[in-house]
CSV table of C-alpha atoms and ligand atoms in Angstrom, one decimal:
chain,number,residue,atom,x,y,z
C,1,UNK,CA,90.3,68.0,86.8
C,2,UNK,CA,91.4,70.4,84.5
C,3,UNK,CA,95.4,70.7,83.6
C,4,UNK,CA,97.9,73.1,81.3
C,5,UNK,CA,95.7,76.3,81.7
C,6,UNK,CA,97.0,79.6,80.6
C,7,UNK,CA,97.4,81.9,83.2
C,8,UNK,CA,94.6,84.1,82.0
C,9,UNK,CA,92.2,81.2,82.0
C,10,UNK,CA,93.4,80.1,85.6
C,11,UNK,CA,92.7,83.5,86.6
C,12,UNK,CA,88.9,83.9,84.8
C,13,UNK,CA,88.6,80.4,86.6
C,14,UNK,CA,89.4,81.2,90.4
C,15,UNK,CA,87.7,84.6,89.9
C,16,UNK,CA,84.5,83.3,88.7
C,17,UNK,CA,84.7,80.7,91.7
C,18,UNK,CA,85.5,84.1,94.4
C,19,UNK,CA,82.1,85.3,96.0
C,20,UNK,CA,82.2,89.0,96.8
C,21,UNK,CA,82.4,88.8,101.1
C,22,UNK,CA,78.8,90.3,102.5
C,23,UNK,CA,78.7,93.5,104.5
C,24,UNK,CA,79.1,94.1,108.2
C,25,UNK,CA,78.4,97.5,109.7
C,26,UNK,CA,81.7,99.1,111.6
C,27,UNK,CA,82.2,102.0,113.2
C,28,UNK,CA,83.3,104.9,110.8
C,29,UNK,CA,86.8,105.3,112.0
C,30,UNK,CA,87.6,101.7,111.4
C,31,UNK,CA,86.1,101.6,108.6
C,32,UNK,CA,89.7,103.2,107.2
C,33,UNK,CA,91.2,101.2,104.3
C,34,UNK,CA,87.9,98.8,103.7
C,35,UNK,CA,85.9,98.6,101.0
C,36,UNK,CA,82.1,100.6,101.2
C,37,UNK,CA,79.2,98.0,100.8
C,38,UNK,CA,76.8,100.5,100.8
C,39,UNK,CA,75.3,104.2,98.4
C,40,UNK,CA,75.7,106.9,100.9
C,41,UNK,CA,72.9,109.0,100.2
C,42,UNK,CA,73.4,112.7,102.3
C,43,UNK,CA,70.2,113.3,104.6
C,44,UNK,CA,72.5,116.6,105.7
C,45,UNK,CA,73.0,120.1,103.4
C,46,UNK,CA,76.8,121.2,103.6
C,47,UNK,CA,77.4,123.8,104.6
C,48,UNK,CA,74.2,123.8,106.4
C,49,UNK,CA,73.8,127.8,105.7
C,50,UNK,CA,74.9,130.0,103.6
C,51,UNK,CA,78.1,131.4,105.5
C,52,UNK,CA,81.6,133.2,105.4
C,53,UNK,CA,84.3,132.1,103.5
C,54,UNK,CA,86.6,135.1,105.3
C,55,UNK,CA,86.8,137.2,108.4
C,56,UNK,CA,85.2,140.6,107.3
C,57,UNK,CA,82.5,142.4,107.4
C,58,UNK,CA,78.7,140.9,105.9
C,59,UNK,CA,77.1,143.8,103.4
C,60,UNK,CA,74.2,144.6,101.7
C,61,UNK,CA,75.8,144.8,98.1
C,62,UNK,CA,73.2,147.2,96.9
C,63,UNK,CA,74.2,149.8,99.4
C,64,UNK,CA,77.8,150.2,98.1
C,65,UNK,CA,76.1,151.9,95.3
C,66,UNK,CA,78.0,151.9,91.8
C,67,UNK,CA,80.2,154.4,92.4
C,68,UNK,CA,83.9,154.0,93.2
C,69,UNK,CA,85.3,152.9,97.0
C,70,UNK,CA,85.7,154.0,99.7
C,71,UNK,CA,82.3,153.9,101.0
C,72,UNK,CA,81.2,153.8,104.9
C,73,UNK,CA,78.9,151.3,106.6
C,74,UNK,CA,77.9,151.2,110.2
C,75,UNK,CA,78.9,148.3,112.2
C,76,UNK,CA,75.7,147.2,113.5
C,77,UNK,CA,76.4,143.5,115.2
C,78,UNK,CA,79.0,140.5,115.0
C,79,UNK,CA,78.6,136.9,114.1
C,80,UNK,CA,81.2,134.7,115.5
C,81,UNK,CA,81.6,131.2,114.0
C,82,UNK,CA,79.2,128.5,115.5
C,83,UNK,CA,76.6,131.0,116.5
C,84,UNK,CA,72.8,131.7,115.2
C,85,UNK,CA,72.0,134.7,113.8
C,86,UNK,CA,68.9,136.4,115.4
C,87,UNK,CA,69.2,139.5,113.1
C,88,UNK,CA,69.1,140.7,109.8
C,89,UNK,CA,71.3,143.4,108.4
C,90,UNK,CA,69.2,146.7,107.2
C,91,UNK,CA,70.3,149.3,104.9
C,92,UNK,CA,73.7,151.1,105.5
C,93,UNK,CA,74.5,148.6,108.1
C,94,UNK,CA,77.7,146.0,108.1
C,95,UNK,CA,78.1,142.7,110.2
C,96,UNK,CA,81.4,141.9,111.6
C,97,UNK,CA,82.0,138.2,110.8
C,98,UNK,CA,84.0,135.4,111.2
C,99,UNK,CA,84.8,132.4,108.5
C,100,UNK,CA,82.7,129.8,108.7
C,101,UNK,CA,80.0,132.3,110.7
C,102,UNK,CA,76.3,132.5,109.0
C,103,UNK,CA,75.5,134.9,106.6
C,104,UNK,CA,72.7,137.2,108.4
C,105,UNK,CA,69.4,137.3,106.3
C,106,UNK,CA,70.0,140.9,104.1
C,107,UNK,CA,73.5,140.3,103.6
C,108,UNK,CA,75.1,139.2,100.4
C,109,UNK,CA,78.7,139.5,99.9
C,110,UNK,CA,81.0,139.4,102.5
C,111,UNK,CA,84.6,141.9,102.0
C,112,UNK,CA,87.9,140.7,103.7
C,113,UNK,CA,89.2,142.6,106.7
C,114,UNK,CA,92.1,143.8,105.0
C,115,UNK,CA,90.1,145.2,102.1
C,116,UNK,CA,88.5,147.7,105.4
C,117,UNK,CA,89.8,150.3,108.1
C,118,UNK,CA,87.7,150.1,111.4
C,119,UNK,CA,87.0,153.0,113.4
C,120,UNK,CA,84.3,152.7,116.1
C,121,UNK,CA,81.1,151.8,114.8
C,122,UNK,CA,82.2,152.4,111.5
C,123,UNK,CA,83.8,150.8,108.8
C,124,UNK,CA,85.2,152.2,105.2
C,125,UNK,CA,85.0,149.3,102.5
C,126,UNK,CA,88.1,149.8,100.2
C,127,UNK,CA,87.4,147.5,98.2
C,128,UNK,CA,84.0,146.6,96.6
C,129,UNK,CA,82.8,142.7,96.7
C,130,UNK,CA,81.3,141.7,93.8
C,131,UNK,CA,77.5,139.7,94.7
C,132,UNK,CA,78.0,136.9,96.4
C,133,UNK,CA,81.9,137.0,96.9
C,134,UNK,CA,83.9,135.5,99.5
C,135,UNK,CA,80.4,133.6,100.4
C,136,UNK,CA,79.7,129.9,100.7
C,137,UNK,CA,76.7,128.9,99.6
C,138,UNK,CA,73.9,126.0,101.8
C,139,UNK,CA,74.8,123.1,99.8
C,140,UNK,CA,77.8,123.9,97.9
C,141,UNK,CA,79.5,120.9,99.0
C,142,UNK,CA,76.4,118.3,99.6
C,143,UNK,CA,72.5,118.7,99.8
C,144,UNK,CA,70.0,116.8,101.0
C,145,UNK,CA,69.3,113.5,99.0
C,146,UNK,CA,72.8,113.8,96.7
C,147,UNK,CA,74.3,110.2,96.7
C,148,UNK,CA,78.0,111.4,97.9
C,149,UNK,CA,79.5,107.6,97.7
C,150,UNK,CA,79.5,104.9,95.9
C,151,UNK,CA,79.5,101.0,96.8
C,152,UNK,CA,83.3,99.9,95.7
C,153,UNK,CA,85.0,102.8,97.3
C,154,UNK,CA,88.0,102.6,99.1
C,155,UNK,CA,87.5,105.2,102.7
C,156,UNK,CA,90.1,107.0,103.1
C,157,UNK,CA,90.6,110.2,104.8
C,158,UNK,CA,88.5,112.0,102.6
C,159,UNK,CA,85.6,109.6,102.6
C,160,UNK,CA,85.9,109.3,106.3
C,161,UNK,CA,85.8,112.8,106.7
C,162,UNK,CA,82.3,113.3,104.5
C,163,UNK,CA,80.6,110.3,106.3
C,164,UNK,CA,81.8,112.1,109.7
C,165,UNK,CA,80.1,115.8,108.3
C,166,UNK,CA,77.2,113.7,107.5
C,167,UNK,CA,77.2,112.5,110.8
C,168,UNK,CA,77.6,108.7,110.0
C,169,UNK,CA,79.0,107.2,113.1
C,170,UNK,CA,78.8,103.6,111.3
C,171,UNK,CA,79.5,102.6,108.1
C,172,UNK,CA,78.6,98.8,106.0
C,173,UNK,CA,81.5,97.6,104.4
C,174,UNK,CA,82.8,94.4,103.0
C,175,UNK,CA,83.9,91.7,105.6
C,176,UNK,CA,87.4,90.9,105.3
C,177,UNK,CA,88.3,87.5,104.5
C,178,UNK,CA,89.8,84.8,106.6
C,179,UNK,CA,92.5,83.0,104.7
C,180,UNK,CA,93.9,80.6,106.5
C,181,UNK,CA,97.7,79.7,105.7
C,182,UNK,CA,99.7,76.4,105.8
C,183,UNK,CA,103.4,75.7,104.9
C,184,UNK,CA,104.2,72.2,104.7
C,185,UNK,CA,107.6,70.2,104.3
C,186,UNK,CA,109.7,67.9,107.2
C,187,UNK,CA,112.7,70.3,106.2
C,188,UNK,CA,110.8,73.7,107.7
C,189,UNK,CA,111.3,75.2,111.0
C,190,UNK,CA,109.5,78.2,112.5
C,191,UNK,CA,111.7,81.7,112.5
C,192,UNK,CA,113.6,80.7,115.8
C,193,UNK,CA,114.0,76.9,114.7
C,194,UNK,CA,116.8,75.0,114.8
C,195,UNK,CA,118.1,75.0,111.1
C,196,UNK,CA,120.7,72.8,111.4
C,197,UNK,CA,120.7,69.3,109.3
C,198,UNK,CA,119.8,70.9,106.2
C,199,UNK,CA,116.6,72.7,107.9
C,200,UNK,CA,115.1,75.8,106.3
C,201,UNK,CA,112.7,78.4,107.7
C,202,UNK,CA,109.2,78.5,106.9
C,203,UNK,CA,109.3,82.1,104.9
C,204,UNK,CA,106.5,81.0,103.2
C,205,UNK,CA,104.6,81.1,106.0
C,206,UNK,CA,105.5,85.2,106.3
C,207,UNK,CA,105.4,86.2,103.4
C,208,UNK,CA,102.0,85.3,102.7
C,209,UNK,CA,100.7,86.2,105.9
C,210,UNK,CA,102.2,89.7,105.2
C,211,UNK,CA,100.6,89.9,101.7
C,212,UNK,CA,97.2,88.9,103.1
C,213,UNK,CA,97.8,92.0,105.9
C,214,UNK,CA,98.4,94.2,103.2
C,215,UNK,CA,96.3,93.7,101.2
C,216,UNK,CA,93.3,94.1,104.3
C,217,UNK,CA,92.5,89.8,104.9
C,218,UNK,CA,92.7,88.2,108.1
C,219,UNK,CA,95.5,85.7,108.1
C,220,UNK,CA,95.2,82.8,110.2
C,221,UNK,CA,98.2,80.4,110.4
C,222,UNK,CA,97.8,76.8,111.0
C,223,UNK,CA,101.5,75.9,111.0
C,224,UNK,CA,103.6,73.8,109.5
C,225,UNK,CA,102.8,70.4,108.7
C,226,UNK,CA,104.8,67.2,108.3
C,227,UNK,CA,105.3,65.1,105.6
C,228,UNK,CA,102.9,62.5,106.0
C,229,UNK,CA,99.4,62.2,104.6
C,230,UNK,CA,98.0,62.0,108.0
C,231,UNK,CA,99.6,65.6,109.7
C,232,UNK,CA,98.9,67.0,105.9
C,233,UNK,CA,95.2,66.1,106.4
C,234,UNK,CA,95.3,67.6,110.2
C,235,UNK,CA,96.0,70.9,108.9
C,236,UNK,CA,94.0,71.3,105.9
C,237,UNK,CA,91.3,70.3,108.1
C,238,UNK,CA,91.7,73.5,110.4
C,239,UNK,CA,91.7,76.1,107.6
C,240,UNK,CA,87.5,74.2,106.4
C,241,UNK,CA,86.4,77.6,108.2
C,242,UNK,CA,87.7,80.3,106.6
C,243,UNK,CA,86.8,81.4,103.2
C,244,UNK,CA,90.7,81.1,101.7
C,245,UNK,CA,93.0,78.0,102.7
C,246,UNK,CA,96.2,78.5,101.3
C,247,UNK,CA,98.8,75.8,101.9
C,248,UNK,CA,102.1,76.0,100.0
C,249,UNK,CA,104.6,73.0,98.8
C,250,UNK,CA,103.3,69.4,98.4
C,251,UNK,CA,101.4,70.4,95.4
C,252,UNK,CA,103.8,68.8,93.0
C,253,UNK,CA,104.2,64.9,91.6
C,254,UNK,CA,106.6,63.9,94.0
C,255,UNK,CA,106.6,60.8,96.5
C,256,UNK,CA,106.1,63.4,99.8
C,257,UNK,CA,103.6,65.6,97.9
C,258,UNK,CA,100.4,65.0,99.9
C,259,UNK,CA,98.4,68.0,99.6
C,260,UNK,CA,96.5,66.9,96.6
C,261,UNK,CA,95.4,63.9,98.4
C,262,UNK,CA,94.5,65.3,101.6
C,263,UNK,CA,92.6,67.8,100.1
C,264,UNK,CA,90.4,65.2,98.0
C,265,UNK,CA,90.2,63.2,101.3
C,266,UNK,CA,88.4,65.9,102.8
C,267,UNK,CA,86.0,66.5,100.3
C,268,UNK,CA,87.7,69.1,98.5
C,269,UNK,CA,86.7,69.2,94.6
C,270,UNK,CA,90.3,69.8,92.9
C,271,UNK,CA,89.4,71.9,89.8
C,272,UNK,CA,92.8,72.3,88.3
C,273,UNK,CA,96.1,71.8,88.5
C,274,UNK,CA,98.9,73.2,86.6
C,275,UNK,CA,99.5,76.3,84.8
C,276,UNK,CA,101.3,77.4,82.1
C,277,UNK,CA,103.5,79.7,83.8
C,278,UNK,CA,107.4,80.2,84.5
C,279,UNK,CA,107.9,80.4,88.2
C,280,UNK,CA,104.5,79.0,89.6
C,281,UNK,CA,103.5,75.6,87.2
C,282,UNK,CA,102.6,73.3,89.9
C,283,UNK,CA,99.2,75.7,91.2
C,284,UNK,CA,96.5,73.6,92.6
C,285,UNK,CA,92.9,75.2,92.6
C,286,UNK,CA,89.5,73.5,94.1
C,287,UNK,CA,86.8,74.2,96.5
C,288,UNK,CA,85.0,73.1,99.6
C,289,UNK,CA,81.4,72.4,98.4
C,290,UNK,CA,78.7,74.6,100.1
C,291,UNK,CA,80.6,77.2,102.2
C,292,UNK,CA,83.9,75.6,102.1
C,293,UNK,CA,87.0,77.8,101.2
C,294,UNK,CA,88.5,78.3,98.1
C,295,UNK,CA,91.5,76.2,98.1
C,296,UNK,CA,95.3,77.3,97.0
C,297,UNK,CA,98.0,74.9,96.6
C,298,UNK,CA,100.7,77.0,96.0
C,299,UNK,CA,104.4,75.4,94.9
C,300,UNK,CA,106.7,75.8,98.0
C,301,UNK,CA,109.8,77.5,96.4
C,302,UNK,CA,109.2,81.3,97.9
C,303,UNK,CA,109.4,82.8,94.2
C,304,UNK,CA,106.3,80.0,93.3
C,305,UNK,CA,104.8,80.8,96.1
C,306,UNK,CA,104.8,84.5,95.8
C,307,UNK,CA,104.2,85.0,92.0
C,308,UNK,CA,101.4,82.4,91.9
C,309,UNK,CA,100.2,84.6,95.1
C,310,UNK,CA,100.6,87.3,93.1
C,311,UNK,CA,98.5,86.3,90.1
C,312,UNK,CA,95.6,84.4,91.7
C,313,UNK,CA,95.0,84.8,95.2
C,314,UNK,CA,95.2,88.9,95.8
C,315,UNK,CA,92.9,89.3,92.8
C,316,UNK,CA,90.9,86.5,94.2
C,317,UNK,CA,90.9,88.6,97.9
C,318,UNK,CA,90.7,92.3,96.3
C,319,UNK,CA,87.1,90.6,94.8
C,320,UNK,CA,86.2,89.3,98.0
C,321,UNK,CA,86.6,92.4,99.7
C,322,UNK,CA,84.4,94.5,96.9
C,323,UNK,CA,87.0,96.3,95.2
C,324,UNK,CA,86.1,96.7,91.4
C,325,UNK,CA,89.7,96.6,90.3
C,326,UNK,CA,91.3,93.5,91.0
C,327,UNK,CA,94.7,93.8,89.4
C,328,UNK,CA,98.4,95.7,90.2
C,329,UNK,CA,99.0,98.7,87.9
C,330,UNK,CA,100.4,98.0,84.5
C,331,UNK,CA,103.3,100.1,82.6
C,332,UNK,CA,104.5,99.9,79.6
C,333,UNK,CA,108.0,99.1,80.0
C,334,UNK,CA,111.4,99.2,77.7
C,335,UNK,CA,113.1,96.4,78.7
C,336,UNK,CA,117.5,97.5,78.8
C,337,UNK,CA,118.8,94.3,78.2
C,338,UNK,CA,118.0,90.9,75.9
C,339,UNK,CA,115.5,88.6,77.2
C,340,UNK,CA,115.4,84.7,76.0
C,341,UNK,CA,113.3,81.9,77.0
C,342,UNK,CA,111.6,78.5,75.1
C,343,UNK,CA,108.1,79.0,73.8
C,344,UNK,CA,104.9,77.5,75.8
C,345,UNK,CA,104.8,79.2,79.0
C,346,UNK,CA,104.3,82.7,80.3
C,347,UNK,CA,107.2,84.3,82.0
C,348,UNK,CA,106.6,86.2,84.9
C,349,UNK,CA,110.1,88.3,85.1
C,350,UNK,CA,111.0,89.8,88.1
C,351,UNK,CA,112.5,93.0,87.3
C,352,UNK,CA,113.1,96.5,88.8
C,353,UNK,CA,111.8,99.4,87.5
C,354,UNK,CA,113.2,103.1,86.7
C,355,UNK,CA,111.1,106.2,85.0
C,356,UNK,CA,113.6,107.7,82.9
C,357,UNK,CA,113.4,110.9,80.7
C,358,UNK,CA,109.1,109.8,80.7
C,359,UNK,CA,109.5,106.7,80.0
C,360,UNK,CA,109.7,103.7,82.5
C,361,UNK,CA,113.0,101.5,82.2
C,362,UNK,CA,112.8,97.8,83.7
C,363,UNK,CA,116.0,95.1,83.9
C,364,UNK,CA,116.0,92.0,85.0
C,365,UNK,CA,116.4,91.4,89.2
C,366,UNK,CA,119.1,89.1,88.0
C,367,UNK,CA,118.7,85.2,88.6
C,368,UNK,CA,115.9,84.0,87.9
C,369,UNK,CA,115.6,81.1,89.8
C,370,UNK,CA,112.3,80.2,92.1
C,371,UNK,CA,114.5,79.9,94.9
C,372,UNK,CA,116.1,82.9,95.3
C,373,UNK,CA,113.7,85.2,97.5
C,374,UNK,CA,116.5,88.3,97.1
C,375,UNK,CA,115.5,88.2,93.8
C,376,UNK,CA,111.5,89.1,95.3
C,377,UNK,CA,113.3,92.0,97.4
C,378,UNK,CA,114.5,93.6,94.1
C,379,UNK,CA,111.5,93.6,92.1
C,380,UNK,CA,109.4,96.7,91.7
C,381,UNK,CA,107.5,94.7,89.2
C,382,UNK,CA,107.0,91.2,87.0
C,383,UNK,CA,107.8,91.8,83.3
C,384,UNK,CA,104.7,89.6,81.7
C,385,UNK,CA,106.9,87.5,78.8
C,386,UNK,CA,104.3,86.0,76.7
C,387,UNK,CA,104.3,82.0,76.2
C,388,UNK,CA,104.9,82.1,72.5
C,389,UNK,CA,107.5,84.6,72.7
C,390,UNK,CA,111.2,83.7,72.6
C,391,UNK,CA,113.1,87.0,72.7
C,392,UNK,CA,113.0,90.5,73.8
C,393,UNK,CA,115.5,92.8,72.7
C,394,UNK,CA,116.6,95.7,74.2
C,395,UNK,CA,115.0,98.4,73.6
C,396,UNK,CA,111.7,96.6,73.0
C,397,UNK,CA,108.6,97.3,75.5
C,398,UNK,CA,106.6,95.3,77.3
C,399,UNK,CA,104.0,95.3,79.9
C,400,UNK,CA,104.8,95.1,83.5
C,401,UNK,CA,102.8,94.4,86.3
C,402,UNK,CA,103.5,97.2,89.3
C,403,UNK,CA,104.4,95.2,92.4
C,404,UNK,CA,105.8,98.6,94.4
C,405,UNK,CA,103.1,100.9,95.2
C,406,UNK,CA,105.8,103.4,95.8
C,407,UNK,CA,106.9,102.9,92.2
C,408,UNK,CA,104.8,106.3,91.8
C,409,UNK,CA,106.3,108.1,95.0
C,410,UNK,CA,108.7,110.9,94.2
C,411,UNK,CA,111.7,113.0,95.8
C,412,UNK,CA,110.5,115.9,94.9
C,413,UNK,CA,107.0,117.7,95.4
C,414,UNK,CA,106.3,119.1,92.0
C,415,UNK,CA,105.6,122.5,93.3
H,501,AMP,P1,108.0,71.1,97.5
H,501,AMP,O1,106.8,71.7,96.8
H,501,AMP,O2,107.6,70.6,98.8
H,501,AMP,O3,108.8,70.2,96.7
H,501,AMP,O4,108.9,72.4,97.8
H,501,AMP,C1,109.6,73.0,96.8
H,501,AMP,C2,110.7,73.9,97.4
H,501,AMP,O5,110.2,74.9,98.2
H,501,AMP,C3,111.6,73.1,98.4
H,501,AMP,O6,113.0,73.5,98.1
H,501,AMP,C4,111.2,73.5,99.7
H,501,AMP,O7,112.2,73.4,100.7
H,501,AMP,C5,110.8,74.9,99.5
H,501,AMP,N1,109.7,75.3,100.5
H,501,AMP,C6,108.6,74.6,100.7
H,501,AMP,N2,107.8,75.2,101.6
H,501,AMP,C7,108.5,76.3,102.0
H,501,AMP,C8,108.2,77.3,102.9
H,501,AMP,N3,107.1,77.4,103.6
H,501,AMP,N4,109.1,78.3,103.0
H,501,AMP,C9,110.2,78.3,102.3
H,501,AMP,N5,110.5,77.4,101.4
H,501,AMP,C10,109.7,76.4,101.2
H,502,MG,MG1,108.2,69.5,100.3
């Protein structure tokens, strides 16, 4: 077993272990917010005819002559929206018609109702169309054979939409994965436990379960397990079916750290432990041979938990799922205040984040400690603070990983 990786290697190393998740067909509206397995490939032409962009009348462009308008067209037939149309338009004659209506054979420009005057069968044309305006074309938006999506694309509203129009009422996308989560300490209750004697709640168990939501996983939670070898084992042992376990605390060197153990018990092959990283050292990695999980020991302090969560297991999941971009956002960041810490280890820094006058400001959440979950709260984003590094000044920039994804919202609409 491998120890003391950086955490770029630890993350090359649990990503090159993550199998993308196969595809399972769904039905197109829940297909919202997963990511496409398949090419869509359009066996439909959009708009199927060529039709009307306006309510007007359809002409014969040619008729209008070069002269200047007015000129006066008779009104020979209407084409409502939806219907066929059975006739073509012949010379000197206009077709009432509706937006979205066909485009009778003959005609070739359409010319907006409030560029005419009615009166009976007639109709003066103020305002000459140029060819084809105020027309939609067969095809403008898709034809037959174009390939309108590709695999690794998020469906949104949009995407949902074109798949509808094409008249997909199913959709293959990536399975989500099943990670199944474990807290584990004699000191943790569940939400509405009794906390007195020194007991804490299981937050751990939330917040991850919450992440996995988020991020589109299936969490499954196997509880909280006790500190002994043998109710450690018992748990880890439920999660052997999904394709993440992820068990926080007991990961460390300490006397009632069983995880390790357990997890070797039951076959798992431990492929690293530790990694150079400030919070988050004490990360376990391994894997189930065949198709057994990947396995997560995360450090229990909820700051570990969450920053080692942050930096291994989403990227791991967002692979799993098919996306082609694994990672939060990056900004370069000028950091307001001085920064020090000891060479070896990356510093994850939780800090909040401001754009200021164009440029994006970022100060420290405060104390730094790996038990202090407020600090979590306050972060918009973790200021990466390179092992060999020992300072930042203010005023100096660095990168920062985007934990928000409101960080980019605004209060005001641009228009
Ligand atoms: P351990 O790795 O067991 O030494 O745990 C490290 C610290 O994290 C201890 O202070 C634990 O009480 C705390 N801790 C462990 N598991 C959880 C959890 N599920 N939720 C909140 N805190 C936890
Ligand atoms: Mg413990």
């Amino acid at each position: 077993m491998r120890t003391g990786l950086t955490p770029a290697e630890a993350q090359r190393w649990v990503l090159d272990e993550a199998p993308v998740l196969a595809a399972e067909t769904v039905t197109t509206p829940d297909g919202r917010g997963r990511v496409l397995a398949e090419a869509v490939v359009s066996s439909r032409c959009l708009p199927p005819s060529d039709n009307s962009a306006m309510d007007g009348y359809a002409v014969r462009r040619a008729d209008l002559g070069q002269a200047a308008a007015p000129a006066a067209l008779r009104v020979a037939f209407e084409v409502p929206a939806g219907a066929a149309v059975d006739r073509a338009l012949g010379p000197g004659e206009a077709a009432r018609i509706l937006t979205g209506a066909p485009l009778p054979p003959g005609a070739d420009a359409v010319v907006r109702q409030e560029d005419t005057e009615r009166d009976g069968d007639s109709v003066r044309i103020l305002v000459f169309p140029s060819p084809r305006e105020h027309v939609r074309d067969a095809g403008e938006d898709v034809d037959v054979g174009d390939r309108v999506l590709e695999p690794g694309v998020v469906l949104g509203p949009a995407e949902l939409g074109l798949l509808a129009s094409l008249g997909r009422s199913v959709v293959a996308v990536h399975q989500r994965p099943r990670v199944a989560i474990l807290s584990g300490g004699d000191e943790l209750v569940e939400p509405d436990g009794d906390v007195a004697g020194g007991r804490i709640v299981s937050s751990n168990s939330w917040s991850l379960a919450a992440h996995c939501r988020e991020l589109g996983a299936e969490p499954l939670y196997l509880g909280i397990a006790r500190d002994t070898p043998a109710d450690v084992e018992a748990h880890l042992a439920a999660g052997r079916s999904a394709d993440v376990l992820v068990s926080s605390a007991g990961v460390s060197v300490g006397d009632h750290d069983h995880v390790r153990g357990a997890l070797e018990k039951l076959g798992c092959e431990l492929q690293f432990w530790g990694v150079k990283m400030k919070p988050g050292y004490p990360l376990a990695f391994g894997r189930f041979p065949g198709r057994g999980p990947l396995v997560f020991g995360l450090p229990g302090n909820p700051v570990s938990a969450l920053v080692t969560f942050e930096q291994f297991v989403r990227p791991v999941l967002r692979k799993m799922m098919g996306h082609r971009s694994w990672f939060r956002p990056l900004v370069e960041a000028r950091v307001l205040e001085d920064l020090d810490k000891k060479p070896g280890r990356l510093h994850f820094v939780r800090v909040s984040l401001e754009r200021r006058e164009g440029e994006v400001v970022a100060r420290s959440t405060g104390n730094q400690s790996s038990g202090v979950l407020r600090s979590m709260t306050l972060a918009r984003g973790l200021l990466v603070f390179p092992a060999d590094a020992t300072k930042l000044r203010a005023g100096d920039t660095a990168t920062v990983q985007v934990l928000d994804p409101d960080f980019f919202a605004a209060t005001h609409s641009g228009v």
